[in-house]
GROMACS .gro file of N, CA and C in nm:
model
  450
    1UNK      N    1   0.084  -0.117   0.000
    1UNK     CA    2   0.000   0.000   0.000
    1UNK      C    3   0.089   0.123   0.000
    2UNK      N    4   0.029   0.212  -0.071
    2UNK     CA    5   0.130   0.351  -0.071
    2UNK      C    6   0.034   0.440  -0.167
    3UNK      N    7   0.090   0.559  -0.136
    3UNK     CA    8   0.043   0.685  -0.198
    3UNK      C    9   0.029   0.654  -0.352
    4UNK      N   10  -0.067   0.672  -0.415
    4UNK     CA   11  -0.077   0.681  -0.546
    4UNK      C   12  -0.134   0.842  -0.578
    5UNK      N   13  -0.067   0.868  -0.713
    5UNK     CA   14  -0.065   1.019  -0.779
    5UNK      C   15  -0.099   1.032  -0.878
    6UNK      N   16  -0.199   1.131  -0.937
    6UNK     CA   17  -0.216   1.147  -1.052
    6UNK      C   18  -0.194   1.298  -1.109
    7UNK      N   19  -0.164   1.356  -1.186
    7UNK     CA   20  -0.167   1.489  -1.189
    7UNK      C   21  -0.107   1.506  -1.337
    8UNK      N   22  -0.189   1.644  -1.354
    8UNK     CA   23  -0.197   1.737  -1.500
    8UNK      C   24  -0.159   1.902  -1.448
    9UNK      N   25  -0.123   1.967  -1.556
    9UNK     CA   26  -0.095   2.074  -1.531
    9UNK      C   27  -0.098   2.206  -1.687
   10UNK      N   28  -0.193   2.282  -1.656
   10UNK     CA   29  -0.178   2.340  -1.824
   10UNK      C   30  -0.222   2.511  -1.786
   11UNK      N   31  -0.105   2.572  -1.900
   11UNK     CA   32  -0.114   2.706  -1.888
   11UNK      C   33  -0.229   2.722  -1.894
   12UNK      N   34  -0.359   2.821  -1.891
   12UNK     CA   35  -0.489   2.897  -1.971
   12UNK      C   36  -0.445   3.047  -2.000
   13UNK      N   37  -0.554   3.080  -2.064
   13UNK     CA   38  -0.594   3.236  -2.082
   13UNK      C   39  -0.614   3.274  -1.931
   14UNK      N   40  -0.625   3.375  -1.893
   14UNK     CA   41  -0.690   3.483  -1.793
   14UNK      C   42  -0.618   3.446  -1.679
   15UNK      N   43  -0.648   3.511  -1.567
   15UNK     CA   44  -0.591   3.568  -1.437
   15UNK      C   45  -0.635   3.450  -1.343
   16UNK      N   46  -0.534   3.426  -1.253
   16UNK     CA   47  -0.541   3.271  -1.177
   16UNK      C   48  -0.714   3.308  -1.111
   17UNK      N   49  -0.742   3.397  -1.072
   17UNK     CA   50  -0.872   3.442  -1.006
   17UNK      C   51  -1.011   3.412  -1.102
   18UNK      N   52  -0.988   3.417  -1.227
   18UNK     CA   53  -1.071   3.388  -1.303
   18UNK      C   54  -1.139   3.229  -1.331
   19UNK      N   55  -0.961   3.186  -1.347
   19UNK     CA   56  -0.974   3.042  -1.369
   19UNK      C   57  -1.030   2.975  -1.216
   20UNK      N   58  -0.987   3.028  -1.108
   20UNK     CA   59  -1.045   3.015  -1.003
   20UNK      C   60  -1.186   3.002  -0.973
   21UNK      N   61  -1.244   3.144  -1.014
   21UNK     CA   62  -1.393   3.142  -0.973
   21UNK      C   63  -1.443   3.039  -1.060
   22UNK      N   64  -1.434   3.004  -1.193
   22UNK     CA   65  -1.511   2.919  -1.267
   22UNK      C   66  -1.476   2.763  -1.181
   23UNK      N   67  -1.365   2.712  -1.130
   23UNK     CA   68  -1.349   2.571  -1.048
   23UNK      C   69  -1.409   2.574  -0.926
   24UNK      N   70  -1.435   2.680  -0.861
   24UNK     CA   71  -1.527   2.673  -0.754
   24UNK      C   72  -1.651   2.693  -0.708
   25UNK      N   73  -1.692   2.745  -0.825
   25UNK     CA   74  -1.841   2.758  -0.866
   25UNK      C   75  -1.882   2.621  -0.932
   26UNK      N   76  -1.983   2.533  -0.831
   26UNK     CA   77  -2.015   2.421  -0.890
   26UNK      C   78  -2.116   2.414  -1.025
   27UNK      N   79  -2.180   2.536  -1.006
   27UNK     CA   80  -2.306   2.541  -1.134
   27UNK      C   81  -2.162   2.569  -1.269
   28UNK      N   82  -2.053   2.612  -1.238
   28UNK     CA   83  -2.013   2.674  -1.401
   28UNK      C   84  -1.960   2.556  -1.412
   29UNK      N   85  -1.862   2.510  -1.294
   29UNK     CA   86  -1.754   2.360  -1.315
   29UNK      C   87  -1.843   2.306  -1.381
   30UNK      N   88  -1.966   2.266  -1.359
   30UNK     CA   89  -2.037   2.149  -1.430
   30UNK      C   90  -1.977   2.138  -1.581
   31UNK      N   91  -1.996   2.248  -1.651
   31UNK     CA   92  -2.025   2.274  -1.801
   31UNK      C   93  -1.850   2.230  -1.849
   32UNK      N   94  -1.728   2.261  -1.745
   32UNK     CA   95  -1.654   2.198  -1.773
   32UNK      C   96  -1.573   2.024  -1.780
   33UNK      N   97  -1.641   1.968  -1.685
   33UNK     CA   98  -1.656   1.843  -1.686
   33UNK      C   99  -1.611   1.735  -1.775
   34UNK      N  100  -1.518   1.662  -1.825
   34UNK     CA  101  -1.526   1.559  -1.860
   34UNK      C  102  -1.628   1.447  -1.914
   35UNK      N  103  -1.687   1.372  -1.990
   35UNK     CA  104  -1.730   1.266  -1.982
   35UNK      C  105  -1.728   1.183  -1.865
   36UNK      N  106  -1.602   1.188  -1.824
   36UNK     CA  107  -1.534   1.063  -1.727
   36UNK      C  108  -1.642   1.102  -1.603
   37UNK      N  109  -1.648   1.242  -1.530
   37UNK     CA  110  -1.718   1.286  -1.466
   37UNK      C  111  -1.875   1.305  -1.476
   38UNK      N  112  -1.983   1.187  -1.381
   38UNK     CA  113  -2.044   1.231  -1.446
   38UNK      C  114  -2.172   1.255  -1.309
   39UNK      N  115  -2.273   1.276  -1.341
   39UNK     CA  116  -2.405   1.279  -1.253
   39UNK      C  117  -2.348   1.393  -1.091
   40UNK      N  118  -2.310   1.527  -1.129
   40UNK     CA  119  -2.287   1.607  -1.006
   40UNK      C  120  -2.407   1.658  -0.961
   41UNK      N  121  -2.442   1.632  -0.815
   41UNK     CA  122  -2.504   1.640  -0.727
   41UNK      C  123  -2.484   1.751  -0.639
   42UNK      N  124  -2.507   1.883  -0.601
   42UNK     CA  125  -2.489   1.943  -0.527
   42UNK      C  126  -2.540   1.946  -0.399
   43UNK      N  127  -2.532   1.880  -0.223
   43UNK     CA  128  -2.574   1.835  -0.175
   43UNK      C  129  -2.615   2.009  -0.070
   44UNK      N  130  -2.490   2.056  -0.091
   44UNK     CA  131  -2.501   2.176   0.032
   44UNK      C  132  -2.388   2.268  -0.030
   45UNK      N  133  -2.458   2.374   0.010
   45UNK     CA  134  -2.368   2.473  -0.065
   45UNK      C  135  -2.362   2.511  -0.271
   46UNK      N  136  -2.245   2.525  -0.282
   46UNK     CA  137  -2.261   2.507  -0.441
   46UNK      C  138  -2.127   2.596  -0.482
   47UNK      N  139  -2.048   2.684  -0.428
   47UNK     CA  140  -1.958   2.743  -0.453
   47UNK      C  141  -1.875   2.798  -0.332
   48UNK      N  142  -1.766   2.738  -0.302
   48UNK     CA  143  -1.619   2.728  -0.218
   48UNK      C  144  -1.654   2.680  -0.122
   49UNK      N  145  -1.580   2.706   0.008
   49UNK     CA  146  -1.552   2.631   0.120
   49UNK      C  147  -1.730   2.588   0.174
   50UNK      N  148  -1.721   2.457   0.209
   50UNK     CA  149  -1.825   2.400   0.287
   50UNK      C  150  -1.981   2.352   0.192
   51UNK      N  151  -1.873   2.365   0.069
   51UNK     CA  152  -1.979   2.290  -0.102
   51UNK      C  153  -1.959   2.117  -0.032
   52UNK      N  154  -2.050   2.100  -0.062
   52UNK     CA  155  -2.081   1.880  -0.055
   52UNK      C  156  -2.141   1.834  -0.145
   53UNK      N  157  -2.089   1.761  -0.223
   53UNK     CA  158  -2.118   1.710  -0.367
   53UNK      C  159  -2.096   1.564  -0.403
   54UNK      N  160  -2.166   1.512  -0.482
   54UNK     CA  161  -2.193   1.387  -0.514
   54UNK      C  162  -2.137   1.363  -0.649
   55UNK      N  163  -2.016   1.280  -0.697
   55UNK     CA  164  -2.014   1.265  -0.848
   55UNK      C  165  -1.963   1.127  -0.863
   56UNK      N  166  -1.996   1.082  -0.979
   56UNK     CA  167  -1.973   0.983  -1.029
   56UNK      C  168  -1.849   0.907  -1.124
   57UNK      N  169  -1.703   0.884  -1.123
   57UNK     CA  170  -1.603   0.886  -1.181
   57UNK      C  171  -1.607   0.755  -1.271
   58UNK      N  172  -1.638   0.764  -1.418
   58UNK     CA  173  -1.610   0.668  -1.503
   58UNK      C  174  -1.459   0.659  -1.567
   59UNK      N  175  -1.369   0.593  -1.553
   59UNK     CA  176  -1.217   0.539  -1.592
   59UNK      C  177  -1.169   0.420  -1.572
   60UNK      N  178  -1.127   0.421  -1.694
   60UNK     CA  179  -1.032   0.253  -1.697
   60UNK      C  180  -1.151   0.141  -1.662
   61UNK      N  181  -1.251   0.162  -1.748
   61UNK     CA  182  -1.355   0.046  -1.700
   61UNK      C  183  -1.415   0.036  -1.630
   62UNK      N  184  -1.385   0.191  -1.496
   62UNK     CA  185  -1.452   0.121  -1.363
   62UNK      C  186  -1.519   0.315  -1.330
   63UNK      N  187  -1.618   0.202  -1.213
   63UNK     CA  188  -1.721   0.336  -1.172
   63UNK      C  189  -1.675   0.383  -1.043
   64UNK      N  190  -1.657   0.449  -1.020
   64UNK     CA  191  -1.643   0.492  -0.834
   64UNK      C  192  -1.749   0.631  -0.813
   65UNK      N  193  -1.817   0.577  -0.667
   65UNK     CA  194  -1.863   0.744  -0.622
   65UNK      C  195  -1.816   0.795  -0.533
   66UNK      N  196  -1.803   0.882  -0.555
   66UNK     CA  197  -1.755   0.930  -0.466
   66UNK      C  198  -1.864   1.085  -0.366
   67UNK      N  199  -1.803   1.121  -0.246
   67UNK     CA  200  -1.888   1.208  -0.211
   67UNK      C  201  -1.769   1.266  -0.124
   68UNK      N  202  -1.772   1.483  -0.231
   68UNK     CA  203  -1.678   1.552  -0.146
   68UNK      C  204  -1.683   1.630  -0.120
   69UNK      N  205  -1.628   1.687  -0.040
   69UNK     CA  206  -1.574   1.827   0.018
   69UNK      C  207  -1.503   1.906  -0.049
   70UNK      N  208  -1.602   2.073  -0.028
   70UNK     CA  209  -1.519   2.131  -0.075
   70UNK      C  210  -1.419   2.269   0.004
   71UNK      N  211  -1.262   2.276   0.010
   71UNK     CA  212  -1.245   2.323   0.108
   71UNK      C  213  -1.165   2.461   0.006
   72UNK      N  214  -1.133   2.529   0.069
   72UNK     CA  215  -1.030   2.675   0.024
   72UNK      C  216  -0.871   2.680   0.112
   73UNK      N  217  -0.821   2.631   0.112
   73UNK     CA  218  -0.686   2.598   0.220
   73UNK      C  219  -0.606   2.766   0.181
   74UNK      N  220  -0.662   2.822   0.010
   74UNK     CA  221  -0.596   2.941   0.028
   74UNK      C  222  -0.680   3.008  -0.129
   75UNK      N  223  -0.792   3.057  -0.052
   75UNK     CA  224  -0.902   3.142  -0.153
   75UNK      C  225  -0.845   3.241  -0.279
   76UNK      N  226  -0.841   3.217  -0.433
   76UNK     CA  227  -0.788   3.241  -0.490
   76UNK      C  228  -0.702   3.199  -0.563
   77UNK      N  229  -0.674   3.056  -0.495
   77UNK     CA  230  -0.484   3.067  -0.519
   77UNK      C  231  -0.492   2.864  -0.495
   78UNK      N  232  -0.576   2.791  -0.399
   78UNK     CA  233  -0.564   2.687  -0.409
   78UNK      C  234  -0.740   2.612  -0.330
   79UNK      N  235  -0.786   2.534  -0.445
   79UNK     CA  236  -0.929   2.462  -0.379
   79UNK      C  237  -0.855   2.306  -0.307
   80UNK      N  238  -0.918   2.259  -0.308
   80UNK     CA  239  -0.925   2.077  -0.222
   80UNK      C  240  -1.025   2.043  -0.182
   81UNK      N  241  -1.018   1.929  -0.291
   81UNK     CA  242  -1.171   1.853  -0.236
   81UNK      C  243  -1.138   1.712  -0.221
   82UNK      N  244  -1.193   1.674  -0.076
   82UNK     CA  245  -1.157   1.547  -0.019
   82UNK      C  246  -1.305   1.460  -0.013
   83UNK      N  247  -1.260   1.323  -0.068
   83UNK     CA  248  -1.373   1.226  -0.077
   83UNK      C  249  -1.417   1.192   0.114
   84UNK      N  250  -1.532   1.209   0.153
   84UNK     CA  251  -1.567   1.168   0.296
   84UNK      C  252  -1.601   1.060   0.290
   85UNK      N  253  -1.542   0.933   0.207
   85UNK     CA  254  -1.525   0.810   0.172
   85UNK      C  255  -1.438   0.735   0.181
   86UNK      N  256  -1.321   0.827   0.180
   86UNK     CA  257  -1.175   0.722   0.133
   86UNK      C  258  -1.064   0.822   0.156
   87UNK      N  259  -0.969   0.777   0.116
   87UNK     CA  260  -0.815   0.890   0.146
   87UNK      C  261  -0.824   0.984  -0.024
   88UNK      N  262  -0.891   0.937  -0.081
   88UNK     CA  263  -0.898   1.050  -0.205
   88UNK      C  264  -0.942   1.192  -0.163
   89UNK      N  265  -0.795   1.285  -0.258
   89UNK     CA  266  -0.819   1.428  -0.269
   89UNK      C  267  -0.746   1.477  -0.361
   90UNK      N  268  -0.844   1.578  -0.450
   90UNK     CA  269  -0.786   1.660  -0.539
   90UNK      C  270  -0.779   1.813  -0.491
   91UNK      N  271  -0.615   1.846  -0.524
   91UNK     CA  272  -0.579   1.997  -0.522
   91UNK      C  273  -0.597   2.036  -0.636
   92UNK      N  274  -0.614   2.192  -0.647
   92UNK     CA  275  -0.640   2.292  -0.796
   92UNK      C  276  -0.526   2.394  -0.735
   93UNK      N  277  -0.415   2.388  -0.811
   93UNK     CA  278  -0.324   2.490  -0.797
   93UNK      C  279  -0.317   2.605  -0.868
   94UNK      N  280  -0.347   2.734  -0.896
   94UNK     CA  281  -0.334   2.810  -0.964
   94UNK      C  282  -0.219   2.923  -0.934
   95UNK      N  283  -0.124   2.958  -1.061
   95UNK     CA  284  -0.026   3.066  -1.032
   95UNK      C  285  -0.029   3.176  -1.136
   96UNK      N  286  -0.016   3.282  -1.109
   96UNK     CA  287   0.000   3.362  -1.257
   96UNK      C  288   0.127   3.301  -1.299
   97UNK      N  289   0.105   3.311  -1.463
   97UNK     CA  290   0.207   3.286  -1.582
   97UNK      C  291   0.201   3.401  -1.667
   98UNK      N  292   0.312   3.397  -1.764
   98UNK     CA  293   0.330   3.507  -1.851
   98UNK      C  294   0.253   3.550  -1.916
   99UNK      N  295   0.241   3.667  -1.975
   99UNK     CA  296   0.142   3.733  -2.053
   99UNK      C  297   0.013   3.711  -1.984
  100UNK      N  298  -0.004   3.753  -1.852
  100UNK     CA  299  -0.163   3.711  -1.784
  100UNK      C  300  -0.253   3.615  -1.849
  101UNK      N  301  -0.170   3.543  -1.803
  101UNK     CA  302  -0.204   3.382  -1.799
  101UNK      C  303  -0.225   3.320  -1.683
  102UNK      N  304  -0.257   3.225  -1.620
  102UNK     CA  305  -0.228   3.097  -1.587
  102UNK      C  306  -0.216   2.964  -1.557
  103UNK      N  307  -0.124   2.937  -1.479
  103UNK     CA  308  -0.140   2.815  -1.476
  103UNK      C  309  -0.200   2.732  -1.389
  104UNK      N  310  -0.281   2.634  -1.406
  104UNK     CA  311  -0.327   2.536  -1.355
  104UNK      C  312  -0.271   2.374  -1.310
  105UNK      N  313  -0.257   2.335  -1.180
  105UNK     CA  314  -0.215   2.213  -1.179
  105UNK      C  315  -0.351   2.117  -1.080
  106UNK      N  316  -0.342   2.008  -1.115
  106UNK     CA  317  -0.444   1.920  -1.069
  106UNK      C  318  -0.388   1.778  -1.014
  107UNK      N  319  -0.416   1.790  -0.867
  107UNK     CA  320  -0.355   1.684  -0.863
  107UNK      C  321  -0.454   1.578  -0.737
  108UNK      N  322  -0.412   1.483  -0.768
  108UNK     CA  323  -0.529   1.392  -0.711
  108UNK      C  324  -0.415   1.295  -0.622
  109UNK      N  325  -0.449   1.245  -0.489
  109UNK     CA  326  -0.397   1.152  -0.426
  109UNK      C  327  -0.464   1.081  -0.370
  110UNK      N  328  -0.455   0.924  -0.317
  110UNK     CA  329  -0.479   0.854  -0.271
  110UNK      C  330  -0.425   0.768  -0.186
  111UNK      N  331  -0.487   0.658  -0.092
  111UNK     CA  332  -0.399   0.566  -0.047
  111UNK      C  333  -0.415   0.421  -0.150
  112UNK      N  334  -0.333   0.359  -0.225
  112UNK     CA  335  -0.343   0.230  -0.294
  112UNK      C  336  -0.347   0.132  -0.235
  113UNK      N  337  -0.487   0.017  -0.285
  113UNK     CA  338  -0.466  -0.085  -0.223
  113UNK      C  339  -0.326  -0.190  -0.264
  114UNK      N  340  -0.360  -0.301  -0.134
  114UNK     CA  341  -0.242  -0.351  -0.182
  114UNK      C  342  -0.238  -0.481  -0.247
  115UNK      N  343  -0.142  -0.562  -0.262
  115UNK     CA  344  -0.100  -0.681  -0.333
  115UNK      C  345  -0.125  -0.647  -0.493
  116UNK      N  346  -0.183  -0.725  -0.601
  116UNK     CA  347  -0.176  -0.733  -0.725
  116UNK      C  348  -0.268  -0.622  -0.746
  117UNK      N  349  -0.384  -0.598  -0.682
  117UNK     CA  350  -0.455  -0.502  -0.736
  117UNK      C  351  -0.396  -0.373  -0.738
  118UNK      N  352  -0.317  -0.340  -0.631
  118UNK     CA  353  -0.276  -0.229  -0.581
  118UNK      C  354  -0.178  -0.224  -0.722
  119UNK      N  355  -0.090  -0.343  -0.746
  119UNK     CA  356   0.014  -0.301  -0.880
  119UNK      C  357  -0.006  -0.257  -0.928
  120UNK      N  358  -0.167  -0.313  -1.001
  120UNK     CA  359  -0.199  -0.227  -1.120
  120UNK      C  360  -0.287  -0.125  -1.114
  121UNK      N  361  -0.323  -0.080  -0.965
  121UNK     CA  362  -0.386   0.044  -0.959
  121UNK      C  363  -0.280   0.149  -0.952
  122UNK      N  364  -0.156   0.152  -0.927
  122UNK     CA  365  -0.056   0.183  -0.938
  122UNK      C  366  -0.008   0.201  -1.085
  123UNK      N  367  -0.005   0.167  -1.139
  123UNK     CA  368   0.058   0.144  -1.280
  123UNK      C  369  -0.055   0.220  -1.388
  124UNK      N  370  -0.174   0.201  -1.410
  124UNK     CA  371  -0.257   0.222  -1.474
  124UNK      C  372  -0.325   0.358  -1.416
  125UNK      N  373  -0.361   0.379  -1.293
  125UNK     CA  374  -0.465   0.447  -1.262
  125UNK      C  375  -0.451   0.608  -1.258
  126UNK      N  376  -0.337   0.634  -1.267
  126UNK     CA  377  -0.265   0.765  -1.271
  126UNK      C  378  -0.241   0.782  -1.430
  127UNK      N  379  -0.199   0.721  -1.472
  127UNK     CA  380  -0.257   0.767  -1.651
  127UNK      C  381  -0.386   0.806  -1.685
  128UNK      N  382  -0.477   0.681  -1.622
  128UNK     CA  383  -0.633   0.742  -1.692
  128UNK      C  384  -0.662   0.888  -1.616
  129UNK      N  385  -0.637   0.893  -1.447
  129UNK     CA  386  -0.732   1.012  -1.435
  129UNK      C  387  -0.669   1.112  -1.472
  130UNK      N  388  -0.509   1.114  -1.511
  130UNK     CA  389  -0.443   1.225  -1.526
  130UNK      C  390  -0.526   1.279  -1.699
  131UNK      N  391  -0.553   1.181  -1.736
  131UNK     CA  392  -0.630   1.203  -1.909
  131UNK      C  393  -0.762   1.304  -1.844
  132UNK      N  394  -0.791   1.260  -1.793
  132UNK     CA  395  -0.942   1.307  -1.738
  132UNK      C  396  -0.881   1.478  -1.673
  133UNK      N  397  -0.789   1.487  -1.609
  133UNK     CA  398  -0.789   1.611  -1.571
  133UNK      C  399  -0.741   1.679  -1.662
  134UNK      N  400  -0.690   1.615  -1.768
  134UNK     CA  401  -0.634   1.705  -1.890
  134UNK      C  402  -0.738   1.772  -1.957
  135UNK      N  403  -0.863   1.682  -2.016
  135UNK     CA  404  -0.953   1.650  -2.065
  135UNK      C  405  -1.056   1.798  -1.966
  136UNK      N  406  -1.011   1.836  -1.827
  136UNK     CA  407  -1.086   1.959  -1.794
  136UNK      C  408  -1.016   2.087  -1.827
  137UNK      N  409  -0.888   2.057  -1.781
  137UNK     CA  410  -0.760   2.171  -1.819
  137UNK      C  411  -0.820   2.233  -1.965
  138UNK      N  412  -0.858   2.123  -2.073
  138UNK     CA  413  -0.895   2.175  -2.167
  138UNK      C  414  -0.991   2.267  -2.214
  139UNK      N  415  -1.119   2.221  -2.132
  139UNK     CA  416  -1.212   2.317  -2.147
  139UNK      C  417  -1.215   2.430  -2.063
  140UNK      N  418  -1.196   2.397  -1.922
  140UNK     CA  419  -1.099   2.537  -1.871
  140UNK      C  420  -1.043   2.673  -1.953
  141UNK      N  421  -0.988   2.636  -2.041
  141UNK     CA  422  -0.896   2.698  -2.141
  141UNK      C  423  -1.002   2.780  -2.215
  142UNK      N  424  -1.081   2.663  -2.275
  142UNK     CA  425  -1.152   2.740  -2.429
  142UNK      C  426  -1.270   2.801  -2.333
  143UNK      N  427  -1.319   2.820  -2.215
  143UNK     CA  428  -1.380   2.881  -2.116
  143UNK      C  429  -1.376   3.035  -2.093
  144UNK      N  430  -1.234   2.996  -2.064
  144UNK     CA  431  -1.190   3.151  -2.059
  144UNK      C  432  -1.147   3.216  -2.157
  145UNK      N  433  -1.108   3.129  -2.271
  145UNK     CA  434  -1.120   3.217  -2.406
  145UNK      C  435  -1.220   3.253  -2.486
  146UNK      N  436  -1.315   3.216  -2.365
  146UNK     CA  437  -1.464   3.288  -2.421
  146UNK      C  438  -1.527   3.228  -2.512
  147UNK      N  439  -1.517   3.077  -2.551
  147UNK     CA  440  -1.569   3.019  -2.632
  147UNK      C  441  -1.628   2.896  -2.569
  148UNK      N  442  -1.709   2.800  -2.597
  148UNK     CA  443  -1.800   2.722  -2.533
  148UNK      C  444  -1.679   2.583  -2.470
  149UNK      N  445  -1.692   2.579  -2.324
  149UNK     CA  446  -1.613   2.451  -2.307
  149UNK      C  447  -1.619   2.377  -2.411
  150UNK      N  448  -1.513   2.246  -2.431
  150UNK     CA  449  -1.572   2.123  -2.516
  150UNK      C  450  -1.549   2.142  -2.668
   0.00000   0.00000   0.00000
């Protein structure tokens, strides 16, 4: 058993605050979403610290639900949302980049199970979701370039 990692990271258009408000606002995140991501539930709240949400993760064949938290460890600048299920949590890092830009990093951790499954949750499972956070990074992007996620 051990830490498993997944993570993406991609310049955008606009000001880390921008790209910000649209990831913490659960009604806009929706529209950026993935496939992989699917059926979001807003249980309480709906935008930054003390949001509780319900979603559904399709990858690598398999379904997980999950149900999370949403926290602000540093408003502006970094979200975290932790599954109240399991040791899963994703950080949203944002920094300004050049030409008022920036950048975005996404990163997801866990605890891996162990023996054979754990191998190949290890081996495999950090490719697919890292696709999947790419796959938001992207629409992120064409978001703030003012054109329709997707």
């Amino acid at each position: 058993m051990g830490e498993v990692r997944a993570e993406a990271r991609q310049v955008v258009p606009g000001t880390p605050q921008a790209a910000y408000d649209l990831l913490a606002d659960l009604a806009k995140r929706r529209a950026l979403l993935p496939e992989a991501w699917r059926d979001l539930v807003v249980e309480q709240g709906g935008r930054g610290a003390g949001t509780v949400f319900r979603v559904t993760l399709v990858a690598g064949g398999r379904e997980r639900q999950y149900r999370m938290a949403l926290e602000e460890p540093e408003p502006g600048r970094r979200l975290l949302e932790r599954d109240l299920g399991s040791s899963l949590r994703t950080t949203y890092t944002l920094e300004p980049a050049p030409g008022g830009s920036c950048e975005v990093q996404v990163v997801t951790t866990w605890q891996g199970a162990s023996g054979i499954g754990g191998f190949f949750e290890r081996r495999f499972a950090p490719r697919a979701l890292a696709q999947v956070h790419q796959a938001l990074l992207a629409k992120l992007a064409a978001a703030l370039r003012g054109g329709e996620p997707g």
